[in-house]
Coordinates of C-alpha atoms in Angstrom, one line a residue:
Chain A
X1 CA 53.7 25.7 1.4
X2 CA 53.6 22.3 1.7
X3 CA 50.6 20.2 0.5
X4 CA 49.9 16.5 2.1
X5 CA 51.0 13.8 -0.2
X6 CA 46.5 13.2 -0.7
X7 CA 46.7 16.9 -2.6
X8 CA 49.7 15.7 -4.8
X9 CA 48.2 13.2 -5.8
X10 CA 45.3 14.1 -6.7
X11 CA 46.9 17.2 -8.7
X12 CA 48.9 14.8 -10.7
X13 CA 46.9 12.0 -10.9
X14 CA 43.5 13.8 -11.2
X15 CA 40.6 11.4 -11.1
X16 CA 37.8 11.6 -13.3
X17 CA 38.3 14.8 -15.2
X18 CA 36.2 15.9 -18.5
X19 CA 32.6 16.7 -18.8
X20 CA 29.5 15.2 -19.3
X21 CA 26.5 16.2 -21.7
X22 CA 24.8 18.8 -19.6
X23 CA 21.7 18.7 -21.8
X24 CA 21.1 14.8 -21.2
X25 CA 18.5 14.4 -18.8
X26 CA 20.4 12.0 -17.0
X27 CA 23.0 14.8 -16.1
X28 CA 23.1 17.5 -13.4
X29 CA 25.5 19.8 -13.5
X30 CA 27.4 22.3 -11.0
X31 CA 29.5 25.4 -11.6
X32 CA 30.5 27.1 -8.8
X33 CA 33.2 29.9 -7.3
X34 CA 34.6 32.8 -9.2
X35 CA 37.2 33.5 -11.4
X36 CA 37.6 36.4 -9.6
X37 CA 38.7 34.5 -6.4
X38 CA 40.7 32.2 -7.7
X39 CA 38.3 28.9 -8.1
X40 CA 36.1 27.9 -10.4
X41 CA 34.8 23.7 -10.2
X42 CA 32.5 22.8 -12.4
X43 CA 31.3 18.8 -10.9
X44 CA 28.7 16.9 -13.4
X45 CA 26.7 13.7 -12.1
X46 CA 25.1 11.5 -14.4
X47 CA 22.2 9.5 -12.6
X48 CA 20.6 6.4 -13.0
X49 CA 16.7 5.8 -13.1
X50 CA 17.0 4.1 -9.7
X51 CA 19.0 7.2 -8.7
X52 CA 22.5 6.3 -8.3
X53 CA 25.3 8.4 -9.6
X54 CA 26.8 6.4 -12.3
X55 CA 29.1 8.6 -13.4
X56 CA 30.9 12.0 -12.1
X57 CA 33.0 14.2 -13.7
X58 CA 34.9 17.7 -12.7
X59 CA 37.0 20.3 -14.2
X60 CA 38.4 22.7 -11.8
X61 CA 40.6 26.2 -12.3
X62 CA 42.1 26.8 -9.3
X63 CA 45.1 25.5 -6.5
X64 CA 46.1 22.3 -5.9
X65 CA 44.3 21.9 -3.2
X66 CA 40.7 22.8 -5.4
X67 CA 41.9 20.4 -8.1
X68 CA 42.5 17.8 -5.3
X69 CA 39.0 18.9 -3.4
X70 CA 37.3 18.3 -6.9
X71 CA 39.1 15.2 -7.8
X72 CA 38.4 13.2 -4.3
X73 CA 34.5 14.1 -4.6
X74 CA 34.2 12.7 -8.1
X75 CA 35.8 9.4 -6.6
X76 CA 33.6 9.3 -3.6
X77 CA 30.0 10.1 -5.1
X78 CA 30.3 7.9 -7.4
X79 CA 27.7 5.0 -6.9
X80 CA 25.8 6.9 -4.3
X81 CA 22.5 7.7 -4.3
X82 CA 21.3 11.8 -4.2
X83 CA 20.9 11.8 -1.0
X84 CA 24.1 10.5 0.2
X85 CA 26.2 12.1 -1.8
X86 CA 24.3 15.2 -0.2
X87 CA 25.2 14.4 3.0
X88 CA 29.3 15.0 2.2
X89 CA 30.6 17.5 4.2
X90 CA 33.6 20.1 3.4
X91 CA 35.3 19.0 6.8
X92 CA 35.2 15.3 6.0
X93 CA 37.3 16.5 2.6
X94 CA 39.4 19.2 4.5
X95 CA 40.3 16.2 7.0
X96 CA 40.9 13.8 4.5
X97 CA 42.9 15.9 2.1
X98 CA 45.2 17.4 5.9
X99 CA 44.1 21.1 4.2
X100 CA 45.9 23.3 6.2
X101 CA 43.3 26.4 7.3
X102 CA 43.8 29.0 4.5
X103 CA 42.7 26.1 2.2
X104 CA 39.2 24.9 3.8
X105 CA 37.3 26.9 0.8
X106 CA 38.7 24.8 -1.3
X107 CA 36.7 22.2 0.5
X108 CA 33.5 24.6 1.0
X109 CA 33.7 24.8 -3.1
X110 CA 34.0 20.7 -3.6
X111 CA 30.7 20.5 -1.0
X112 CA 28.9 23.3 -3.2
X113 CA 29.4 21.8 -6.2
X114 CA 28.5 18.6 -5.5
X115 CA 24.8 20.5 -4.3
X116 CA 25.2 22.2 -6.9
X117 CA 24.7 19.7 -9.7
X118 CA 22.2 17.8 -7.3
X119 CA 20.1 21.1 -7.7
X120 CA 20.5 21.0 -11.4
X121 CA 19.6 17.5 -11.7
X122 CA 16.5 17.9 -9.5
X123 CA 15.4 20.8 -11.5
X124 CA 15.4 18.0 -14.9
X125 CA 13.5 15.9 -12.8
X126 CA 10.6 17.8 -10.7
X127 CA 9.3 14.7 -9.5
X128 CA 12.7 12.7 -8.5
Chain B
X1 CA 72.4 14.7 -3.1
X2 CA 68.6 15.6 -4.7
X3 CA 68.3 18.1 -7.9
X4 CA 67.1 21.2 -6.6
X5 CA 65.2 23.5 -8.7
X6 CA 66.3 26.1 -12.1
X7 CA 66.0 29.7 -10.0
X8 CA 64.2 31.6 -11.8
X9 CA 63.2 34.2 -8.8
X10 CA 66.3 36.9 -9.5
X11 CA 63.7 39.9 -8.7
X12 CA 63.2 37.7 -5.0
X13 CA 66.9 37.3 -4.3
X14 CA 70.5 36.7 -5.8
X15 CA 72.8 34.1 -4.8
X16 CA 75.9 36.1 -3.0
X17 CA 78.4 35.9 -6.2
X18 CA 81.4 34.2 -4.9
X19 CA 83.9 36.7 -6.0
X20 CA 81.9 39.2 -3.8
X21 CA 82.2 36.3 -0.4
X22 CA 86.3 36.3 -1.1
X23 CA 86.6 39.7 -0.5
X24 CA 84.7 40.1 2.7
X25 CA 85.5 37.2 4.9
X26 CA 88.8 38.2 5.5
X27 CA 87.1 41.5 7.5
X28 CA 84.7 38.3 9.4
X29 CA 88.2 37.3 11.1
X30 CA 91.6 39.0 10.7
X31 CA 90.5 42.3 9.9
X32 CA 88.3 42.5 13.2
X33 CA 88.0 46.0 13.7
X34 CA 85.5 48.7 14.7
X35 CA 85.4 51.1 11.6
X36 CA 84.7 53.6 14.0
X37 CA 88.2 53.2 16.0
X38 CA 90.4 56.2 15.3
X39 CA 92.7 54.9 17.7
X40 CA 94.7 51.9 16.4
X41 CA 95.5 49.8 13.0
X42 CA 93.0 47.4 13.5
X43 CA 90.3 50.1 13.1
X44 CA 92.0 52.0 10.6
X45 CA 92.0 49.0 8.3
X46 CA 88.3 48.2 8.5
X47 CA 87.8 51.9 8.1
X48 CA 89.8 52.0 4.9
X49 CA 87.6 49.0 3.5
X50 CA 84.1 50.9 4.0
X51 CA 85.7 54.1 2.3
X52 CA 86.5 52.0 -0.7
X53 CA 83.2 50.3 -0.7
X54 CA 81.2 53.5 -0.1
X55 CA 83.5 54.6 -3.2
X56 CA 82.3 51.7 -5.0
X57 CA 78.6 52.1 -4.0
X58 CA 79.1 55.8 -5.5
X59 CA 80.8 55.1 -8.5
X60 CA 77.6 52.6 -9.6
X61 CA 75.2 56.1 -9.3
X62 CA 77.6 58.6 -10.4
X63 CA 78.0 60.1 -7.1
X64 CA 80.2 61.1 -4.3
X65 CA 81.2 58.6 -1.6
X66 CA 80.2 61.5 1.3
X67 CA 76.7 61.2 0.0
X68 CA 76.3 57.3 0.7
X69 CA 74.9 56.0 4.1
X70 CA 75.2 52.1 4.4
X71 CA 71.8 50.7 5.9
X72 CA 70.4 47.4 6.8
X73 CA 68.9 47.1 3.1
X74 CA 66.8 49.0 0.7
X75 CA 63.5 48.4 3.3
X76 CA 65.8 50.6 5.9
X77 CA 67.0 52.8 3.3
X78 CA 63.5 53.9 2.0
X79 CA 62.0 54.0 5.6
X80 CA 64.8 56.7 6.0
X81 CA 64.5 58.6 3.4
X82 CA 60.7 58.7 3.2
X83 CA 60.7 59.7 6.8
X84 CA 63.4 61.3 7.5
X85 CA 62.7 63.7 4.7
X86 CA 59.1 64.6 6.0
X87 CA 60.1 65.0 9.5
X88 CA 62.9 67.5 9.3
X89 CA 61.4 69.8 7.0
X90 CA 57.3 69.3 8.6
X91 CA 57.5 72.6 9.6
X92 CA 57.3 74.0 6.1
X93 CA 55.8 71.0 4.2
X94 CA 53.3 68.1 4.9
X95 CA 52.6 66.3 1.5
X96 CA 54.2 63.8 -0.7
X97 CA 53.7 61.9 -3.6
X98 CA 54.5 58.2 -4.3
X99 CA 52.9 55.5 -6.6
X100 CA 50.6 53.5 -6.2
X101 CA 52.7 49.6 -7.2
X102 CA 55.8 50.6 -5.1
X103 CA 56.9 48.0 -2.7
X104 CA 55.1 47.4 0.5
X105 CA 57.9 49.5 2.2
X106 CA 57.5 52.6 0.5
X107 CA 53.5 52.2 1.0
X108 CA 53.7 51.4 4.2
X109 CA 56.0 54.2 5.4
X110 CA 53.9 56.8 3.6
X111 CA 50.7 55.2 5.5
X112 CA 52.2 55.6 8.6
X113 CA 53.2 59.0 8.0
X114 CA 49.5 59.7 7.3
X115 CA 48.6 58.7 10.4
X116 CA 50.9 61.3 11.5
X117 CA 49.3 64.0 9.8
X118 CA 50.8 64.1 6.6
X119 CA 49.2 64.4 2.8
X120 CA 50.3 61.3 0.9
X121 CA 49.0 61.5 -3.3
X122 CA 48.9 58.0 -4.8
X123 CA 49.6 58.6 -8.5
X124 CA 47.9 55.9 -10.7
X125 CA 49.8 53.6 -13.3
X126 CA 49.1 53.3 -17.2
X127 CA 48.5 50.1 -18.1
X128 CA 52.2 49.2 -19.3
X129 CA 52.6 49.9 -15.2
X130 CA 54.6 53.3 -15.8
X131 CA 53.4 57.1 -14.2
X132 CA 51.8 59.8 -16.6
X133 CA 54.1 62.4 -16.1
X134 CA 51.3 65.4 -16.3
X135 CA 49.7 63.0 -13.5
X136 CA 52.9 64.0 -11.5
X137 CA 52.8 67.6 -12.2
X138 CA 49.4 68.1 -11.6
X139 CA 49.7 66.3 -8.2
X140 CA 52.6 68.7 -7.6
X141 CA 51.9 71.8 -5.0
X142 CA 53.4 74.5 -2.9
X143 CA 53.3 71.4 0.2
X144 CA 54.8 68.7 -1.5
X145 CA 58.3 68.1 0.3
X146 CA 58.9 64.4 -1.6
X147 CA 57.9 62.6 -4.8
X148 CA 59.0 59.2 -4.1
X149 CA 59.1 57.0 -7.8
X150 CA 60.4 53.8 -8.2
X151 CA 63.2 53.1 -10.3
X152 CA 62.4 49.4 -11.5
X153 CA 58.9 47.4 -10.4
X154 CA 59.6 44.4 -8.3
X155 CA 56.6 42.4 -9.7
X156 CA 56.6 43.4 -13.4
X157 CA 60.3 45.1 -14.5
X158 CA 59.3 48.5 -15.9
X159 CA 61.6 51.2 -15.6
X160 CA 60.1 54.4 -14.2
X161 CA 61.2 57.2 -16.5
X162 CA 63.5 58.9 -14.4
X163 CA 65.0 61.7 -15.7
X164 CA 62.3 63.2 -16.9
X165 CA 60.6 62.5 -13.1
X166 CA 63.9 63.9 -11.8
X167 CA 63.7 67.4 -14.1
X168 CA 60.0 68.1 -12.9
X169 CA 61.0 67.4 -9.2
X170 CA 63.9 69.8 -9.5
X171 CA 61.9 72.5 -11.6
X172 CA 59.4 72.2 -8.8
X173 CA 62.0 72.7 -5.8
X174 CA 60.6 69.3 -4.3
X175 CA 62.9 66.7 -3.2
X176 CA 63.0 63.6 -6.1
X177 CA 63.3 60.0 -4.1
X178 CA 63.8 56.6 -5.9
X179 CA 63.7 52.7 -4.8
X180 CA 66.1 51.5 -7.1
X181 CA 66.5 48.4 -5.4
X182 CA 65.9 46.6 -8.2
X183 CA 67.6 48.6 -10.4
X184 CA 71.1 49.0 -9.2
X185 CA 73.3 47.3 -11.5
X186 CA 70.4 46.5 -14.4
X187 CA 70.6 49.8 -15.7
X188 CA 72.6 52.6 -16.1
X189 CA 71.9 55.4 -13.0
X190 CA 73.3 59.0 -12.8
X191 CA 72.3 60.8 -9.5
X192 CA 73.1 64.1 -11.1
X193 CA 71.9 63.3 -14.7
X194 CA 68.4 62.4 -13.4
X195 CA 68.6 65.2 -10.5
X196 CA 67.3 62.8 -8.0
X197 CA 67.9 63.8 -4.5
X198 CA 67.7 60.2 -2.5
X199 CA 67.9 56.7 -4.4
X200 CA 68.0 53.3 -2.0
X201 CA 69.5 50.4 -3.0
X202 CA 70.4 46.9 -1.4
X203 CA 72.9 44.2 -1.8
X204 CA 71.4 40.9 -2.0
X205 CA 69.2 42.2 -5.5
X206 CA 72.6 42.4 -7.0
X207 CA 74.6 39.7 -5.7
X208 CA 76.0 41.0 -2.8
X209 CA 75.3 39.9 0.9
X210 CA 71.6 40.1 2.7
X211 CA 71.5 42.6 5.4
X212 CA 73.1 45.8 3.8
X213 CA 71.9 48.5 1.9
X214 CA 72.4 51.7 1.1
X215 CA 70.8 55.7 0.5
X216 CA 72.1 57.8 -1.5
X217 CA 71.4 61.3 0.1
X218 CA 72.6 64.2 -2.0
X219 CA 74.9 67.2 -0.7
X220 CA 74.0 69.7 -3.3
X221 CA 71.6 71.1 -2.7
X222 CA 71.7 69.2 0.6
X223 CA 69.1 67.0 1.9
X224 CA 68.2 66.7 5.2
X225 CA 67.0 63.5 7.2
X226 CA 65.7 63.4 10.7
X227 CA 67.9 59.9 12.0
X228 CA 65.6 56.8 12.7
X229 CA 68.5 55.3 14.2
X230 CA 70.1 57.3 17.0
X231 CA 73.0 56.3 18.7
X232 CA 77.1 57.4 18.3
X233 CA 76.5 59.3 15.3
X234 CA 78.1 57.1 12.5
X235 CA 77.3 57.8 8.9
X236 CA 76.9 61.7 9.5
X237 CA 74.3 60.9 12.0
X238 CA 71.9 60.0 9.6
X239 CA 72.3 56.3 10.6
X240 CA 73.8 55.3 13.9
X241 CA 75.4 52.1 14.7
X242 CA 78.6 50.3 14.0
X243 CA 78.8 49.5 10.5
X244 CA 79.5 45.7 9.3
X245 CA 82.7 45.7 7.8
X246 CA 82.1 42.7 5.5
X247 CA 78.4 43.9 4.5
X248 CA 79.7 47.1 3.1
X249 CA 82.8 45.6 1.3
X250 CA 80.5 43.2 -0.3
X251 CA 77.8 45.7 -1.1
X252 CA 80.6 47.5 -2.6
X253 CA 82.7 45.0 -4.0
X254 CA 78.4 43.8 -5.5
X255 CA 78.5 47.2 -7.4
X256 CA 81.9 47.2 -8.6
X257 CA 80.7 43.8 -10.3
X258 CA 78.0 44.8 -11.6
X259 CA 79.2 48.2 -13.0
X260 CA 82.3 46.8 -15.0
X261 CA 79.5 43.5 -16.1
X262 CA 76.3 45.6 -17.0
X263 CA 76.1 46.2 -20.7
X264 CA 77.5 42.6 -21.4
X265 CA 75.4 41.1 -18.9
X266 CA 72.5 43.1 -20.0
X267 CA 72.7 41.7 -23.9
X268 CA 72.7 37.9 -23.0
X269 CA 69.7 38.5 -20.0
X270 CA 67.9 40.0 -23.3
X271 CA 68.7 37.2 -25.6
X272 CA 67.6 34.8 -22.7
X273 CA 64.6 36.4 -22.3
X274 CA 63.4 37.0 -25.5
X275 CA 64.1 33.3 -26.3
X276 CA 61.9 32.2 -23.1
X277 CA 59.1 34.4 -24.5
X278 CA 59.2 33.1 -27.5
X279 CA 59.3 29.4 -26.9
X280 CA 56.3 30.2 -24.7
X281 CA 54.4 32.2 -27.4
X282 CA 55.2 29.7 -30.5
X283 CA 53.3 26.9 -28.4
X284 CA 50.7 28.7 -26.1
X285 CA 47.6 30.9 -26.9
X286 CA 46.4 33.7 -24.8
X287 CA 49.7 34.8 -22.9
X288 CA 49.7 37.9 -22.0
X289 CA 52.6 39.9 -21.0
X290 CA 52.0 41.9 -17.8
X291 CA 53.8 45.4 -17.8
X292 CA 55.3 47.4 -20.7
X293 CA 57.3 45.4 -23.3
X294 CA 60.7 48.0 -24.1
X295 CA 60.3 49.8 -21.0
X296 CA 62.0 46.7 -18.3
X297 CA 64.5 45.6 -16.8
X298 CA 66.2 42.7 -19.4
X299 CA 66.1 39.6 -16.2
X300 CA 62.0 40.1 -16.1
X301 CA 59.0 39.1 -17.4
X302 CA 55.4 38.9 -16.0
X303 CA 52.7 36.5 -18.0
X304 CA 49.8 35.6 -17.5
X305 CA 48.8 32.6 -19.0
X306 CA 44.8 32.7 -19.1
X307 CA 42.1 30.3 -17.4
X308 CA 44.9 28.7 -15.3
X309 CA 45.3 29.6 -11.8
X310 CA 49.0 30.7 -10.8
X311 CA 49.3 28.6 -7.6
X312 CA 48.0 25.9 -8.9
X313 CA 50.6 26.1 -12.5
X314 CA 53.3 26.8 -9.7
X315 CA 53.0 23.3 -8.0
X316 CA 52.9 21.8 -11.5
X317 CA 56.4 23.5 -12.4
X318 CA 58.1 22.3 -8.7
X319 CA 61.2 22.0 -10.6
X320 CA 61.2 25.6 -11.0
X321 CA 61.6 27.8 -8.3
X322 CA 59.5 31.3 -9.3
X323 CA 57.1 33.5 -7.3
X324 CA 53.1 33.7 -9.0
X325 CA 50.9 36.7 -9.1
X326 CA 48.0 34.8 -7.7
X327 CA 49.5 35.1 -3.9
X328 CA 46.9 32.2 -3.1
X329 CA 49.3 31.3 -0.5
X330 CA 49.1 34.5 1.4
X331 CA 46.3 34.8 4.2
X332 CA 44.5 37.6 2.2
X333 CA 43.7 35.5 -0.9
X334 CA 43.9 38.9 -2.8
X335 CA 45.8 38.7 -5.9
X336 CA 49.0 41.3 -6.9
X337 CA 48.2 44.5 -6.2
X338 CA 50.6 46.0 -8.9
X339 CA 48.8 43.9 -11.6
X340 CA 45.4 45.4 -10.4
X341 CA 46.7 49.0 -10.7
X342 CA 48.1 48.4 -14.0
X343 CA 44.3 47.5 -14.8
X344 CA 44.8 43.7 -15.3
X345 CA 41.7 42.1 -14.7
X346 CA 41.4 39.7 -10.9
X347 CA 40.6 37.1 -12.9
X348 CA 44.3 37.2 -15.2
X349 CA 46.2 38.5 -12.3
X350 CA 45.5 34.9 -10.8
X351 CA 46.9 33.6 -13.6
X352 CA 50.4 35.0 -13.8
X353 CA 54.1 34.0 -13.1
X354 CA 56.7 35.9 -12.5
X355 CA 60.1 34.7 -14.3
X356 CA 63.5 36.4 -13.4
X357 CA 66.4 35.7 -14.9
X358 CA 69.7 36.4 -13.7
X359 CA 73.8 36.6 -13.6
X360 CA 73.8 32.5 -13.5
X361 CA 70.6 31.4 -16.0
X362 CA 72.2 29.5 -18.7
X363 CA 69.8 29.0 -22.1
X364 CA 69.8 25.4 -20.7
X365 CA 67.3 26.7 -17.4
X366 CA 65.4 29.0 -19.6
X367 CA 64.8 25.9 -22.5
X368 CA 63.8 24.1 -19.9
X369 CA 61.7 26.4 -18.1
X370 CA 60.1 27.3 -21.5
X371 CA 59.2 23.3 -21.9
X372 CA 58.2 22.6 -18.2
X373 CA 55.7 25.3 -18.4
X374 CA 54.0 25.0 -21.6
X375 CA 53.7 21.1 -20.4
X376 CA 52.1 22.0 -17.6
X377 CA 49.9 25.1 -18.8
X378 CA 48.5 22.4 -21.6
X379 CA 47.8 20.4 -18.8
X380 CA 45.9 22.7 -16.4
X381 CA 44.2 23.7 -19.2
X382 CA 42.4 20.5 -20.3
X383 CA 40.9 20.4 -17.1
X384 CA 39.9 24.1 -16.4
X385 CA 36.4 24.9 -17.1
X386 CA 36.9 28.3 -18.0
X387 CA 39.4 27.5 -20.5
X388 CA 36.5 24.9 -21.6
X389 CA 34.2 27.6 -21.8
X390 CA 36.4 30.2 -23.8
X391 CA 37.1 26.9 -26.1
X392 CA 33.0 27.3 -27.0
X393 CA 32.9 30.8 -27.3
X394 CA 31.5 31.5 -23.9
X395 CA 32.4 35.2 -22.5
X396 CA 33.3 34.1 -19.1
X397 CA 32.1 37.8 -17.6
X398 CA 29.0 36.9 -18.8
X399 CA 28.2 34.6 -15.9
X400 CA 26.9 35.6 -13.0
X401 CA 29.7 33.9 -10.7
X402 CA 28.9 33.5 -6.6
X403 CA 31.9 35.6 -5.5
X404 CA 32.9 33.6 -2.4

């Protein structure tokens, strides 16, 4: 199969990759898929007090195409606020990334994680 | 002109070996004619080539040339037997047994013959991917027509023990079929030895031309085979049509190879491979070797290398052309089913490679096979969470994933 020159490289330059101290306050953190299908993404945000992501991290088991999902969504939450980075769709990253159809859950995981560690986060901070 | 990559897919495909090409393209041109033509030289000749190639073919499985019908390939060949077998003799028999990792043909034929009626038994795998014989004889009754058995897996190499298959088939009066397409000229066959009654085989897993095959169908005691094919009546009328001059000479000329080169060719696939394995074990933890260790062919081995996803390790190793037990690619998502019957986890079997070495591997491909993918497994590694996770001592079942 052939992946768009986006997905390679963002499989061999990953952006952003490593984790973040899920205990710190300041950090949400998402894990979502299955080993069992093939995908795992685990995305980490760490947030500002004015609620910005500052930071964003990812480390992804999966195809090119998840490690590439992953790797774009780091790059393009970073400096948004909760909300925003909320709004990110899968089809936005499917059409940036030229998935080809059998490779739009990659895209469906990136979304969900991103959600994910939003979730997490909100759950630190009740009031936020 | 731009590198291309170290093959390491031999269980795929073989390159045609040139010495086999020399031999048939003189029948693509000169040597024009019908095999069938009784009434001129020009047939004579081509008809003289296919009785020296079905010698050939016979010699490899210890059997004689009137019991070989050249096919399209070894899909053909076990469609034909499979079926042919269970329609002529449906009047006195309606059940068969195969395995559950054979190749999609063989599983697919027996489906469709279910829809026809018939009793197909899926025998299960051990975990080193080979049958329990006392599975076999229990499955065994006074219906069973076929056992159909694999020679060599596709996917993970094991040999299928077949001789002792072949004794309880015979003791049993039920008719002994094996795919051996991938074990034609990787090890030794006897058709009488192993008392097995129909054996397929096809050229391009042994470096002979795509688009012939064979099946062996045994005189004593005869077989018999409803046609697929019907037509003039060629090949005892078990397979109608004109037969390809050059395909059988190079199927045959394939074997002829491959029986005189075996038992050398066998010793330095077995160095190779043992000294890809271990290049890969000295620097990698958690590899684990999919399928029974003594029990394969010498040109395969199945890993899976843990917390890294096949596909993805595959487009990290482009200079390597192999196939991955992940099938990621495929529309179904699932991975291998011969892993899963063999018990491996979904989780693993996403993680695995095939590797297949072959009649041109020099130690120069497998060193730097060996290299390319322990780069990349480190790699994929460092940024997989689940290898993260097994780093801390986290049981990965223990988490509730969202199965998507």
């Amino acid at each position: 199969m052939a992946y768009s020159q986006k997905v390679i490289d963002h499989y061999e330059n990953p952006r952003n990759v490593g984790s973040l101290d899920a205990q710190d306050a300041a950090v949400g953190t998402g894990l979502v898929g299955a080993p069992a299908c093939g995908d795992v993404m685990k995305l980490q945000i760490k947030v500002s007090d004015q609620g910005i992501i500052e930071d964003a991290k990812f480390k992804t088991f999966g195809c090119g195409s998840a490690i590439a999902s992953s790797s774009l969504v780091t790059e393009w939450i970073k400096g948004k606020s909760l909300e925003e980075a909320g709004e990110i769709k899968n089809t936005t990253i499917a059409q940036h990334l030229s998935l080809p159809p059998v490779k739009i859950h990659c895209s469906m995981l990136a979304e969900d994680a991103i959600r994910a560690a939003i979730r997490d986060y909100k759950a630190k901070h009740p009031s936020a | 002109m731009v590198k291309r990559p170290i093959y390491l897919d031999y269980q795929s495909t073989t390159p045609c070996d040139p010495r086999v090409l020399k031999m048939m393209l003189p029948y693509f041109t000169e040597e024009f004619g019908n095999p069938h033509s009784r009434s001129h030289a020009y047939g004579w000749k081509a008809e003289e080539a296919v009785d020296h190639a079905r010698e050939q073919v016979a010699a490899i499985l210890c059997a004689d040339p009137r019991e070989v019908i050249f096919t399209s390939g070894a899909t053909e060949a076990n469609n034909l037997a499979i079926k042919g077998v269970a329609h002529f003799y449906k009047e006195q028999k309606n059940h068969i047994i195969t395995c559950s990792t054979e190749h999609k043909c063989v599983l697919d034929s027996c489906r469709h013959l279910q829809q026809e009626g018939f009793k197909v038994t899926y025998l299960p795998v051990k975990s080193n991917g080979i049958i329990d014989l006392d599975d076999l004889r229990k499955a065994i009754t006074d219906q069973t027509v076929l056992v159909s058995i694999m020679a060599v897996n596709n996917e993970i190499g094991v040999i299928q023990p077949l001789a002792e298959i072949g004794k309880i088939c015979r003791d049993a009066g039920v008719f002994f079929h094996t795919d051996a397409a991938q074990a034609v000229g990787k090890i030794p066959l006897d058709v009488n030895a192993m008392n097995i009654d129909l054996l397929s085989l096809s050229g391009h897993k042994l470096y002979g031309p795509k688009g012939v095959g064979a099946l062996y169908v045994r005189r004593k005691p005869r077989v018999r085979l409803q046609a697929l094919i019907n037509g003039g009546g060629q090949e005892r009328g078990m397979r109608s049509g004109t037969l390809s001059t050059p395909l059988c000479v190079g199927l045959g000329e394939a074997c002829a190879l491959a029986q005189t080169e075996m038992s050398a060719e066998s010793i330095r696939l077995k160095a190779l491979n043992a000294r890809f394995y271990k290049a890969i074990q000295d620097s990698l933890e958690e590899v684990y070797l999919n399928g029974d260790a003594e029990q394969r062919i010498p040109g395969n081995l199945n890993i899976s290398f843990a917390h890294v996803e096949g596909e993805g390790l595959m487009m990290g190793i482009k200079e390597l052309a192999l196939s991955s037990g992940s099938a990621c690619t495929s529309a179904s998502l699932e991975p291998s089913y011969v892993l899963r019957a063999l018990g491996v986890e979904v989780e693993m079997a996403h993680t695995s490679l095939r590797i297949g070495f072959g009649r041109f591997t020099t130690e120069e491909d497998v060193d730097t096979a060996a290299q390319m993918i322990i780069k990349e497994v480190n790699r994929l590694r460092d940024m997989s969470p689940l290898w993260e996770m097994s780093r801390q001592g986290i049981d990965i079942k223990s988490i509730q994933w969202a199965e998507h």
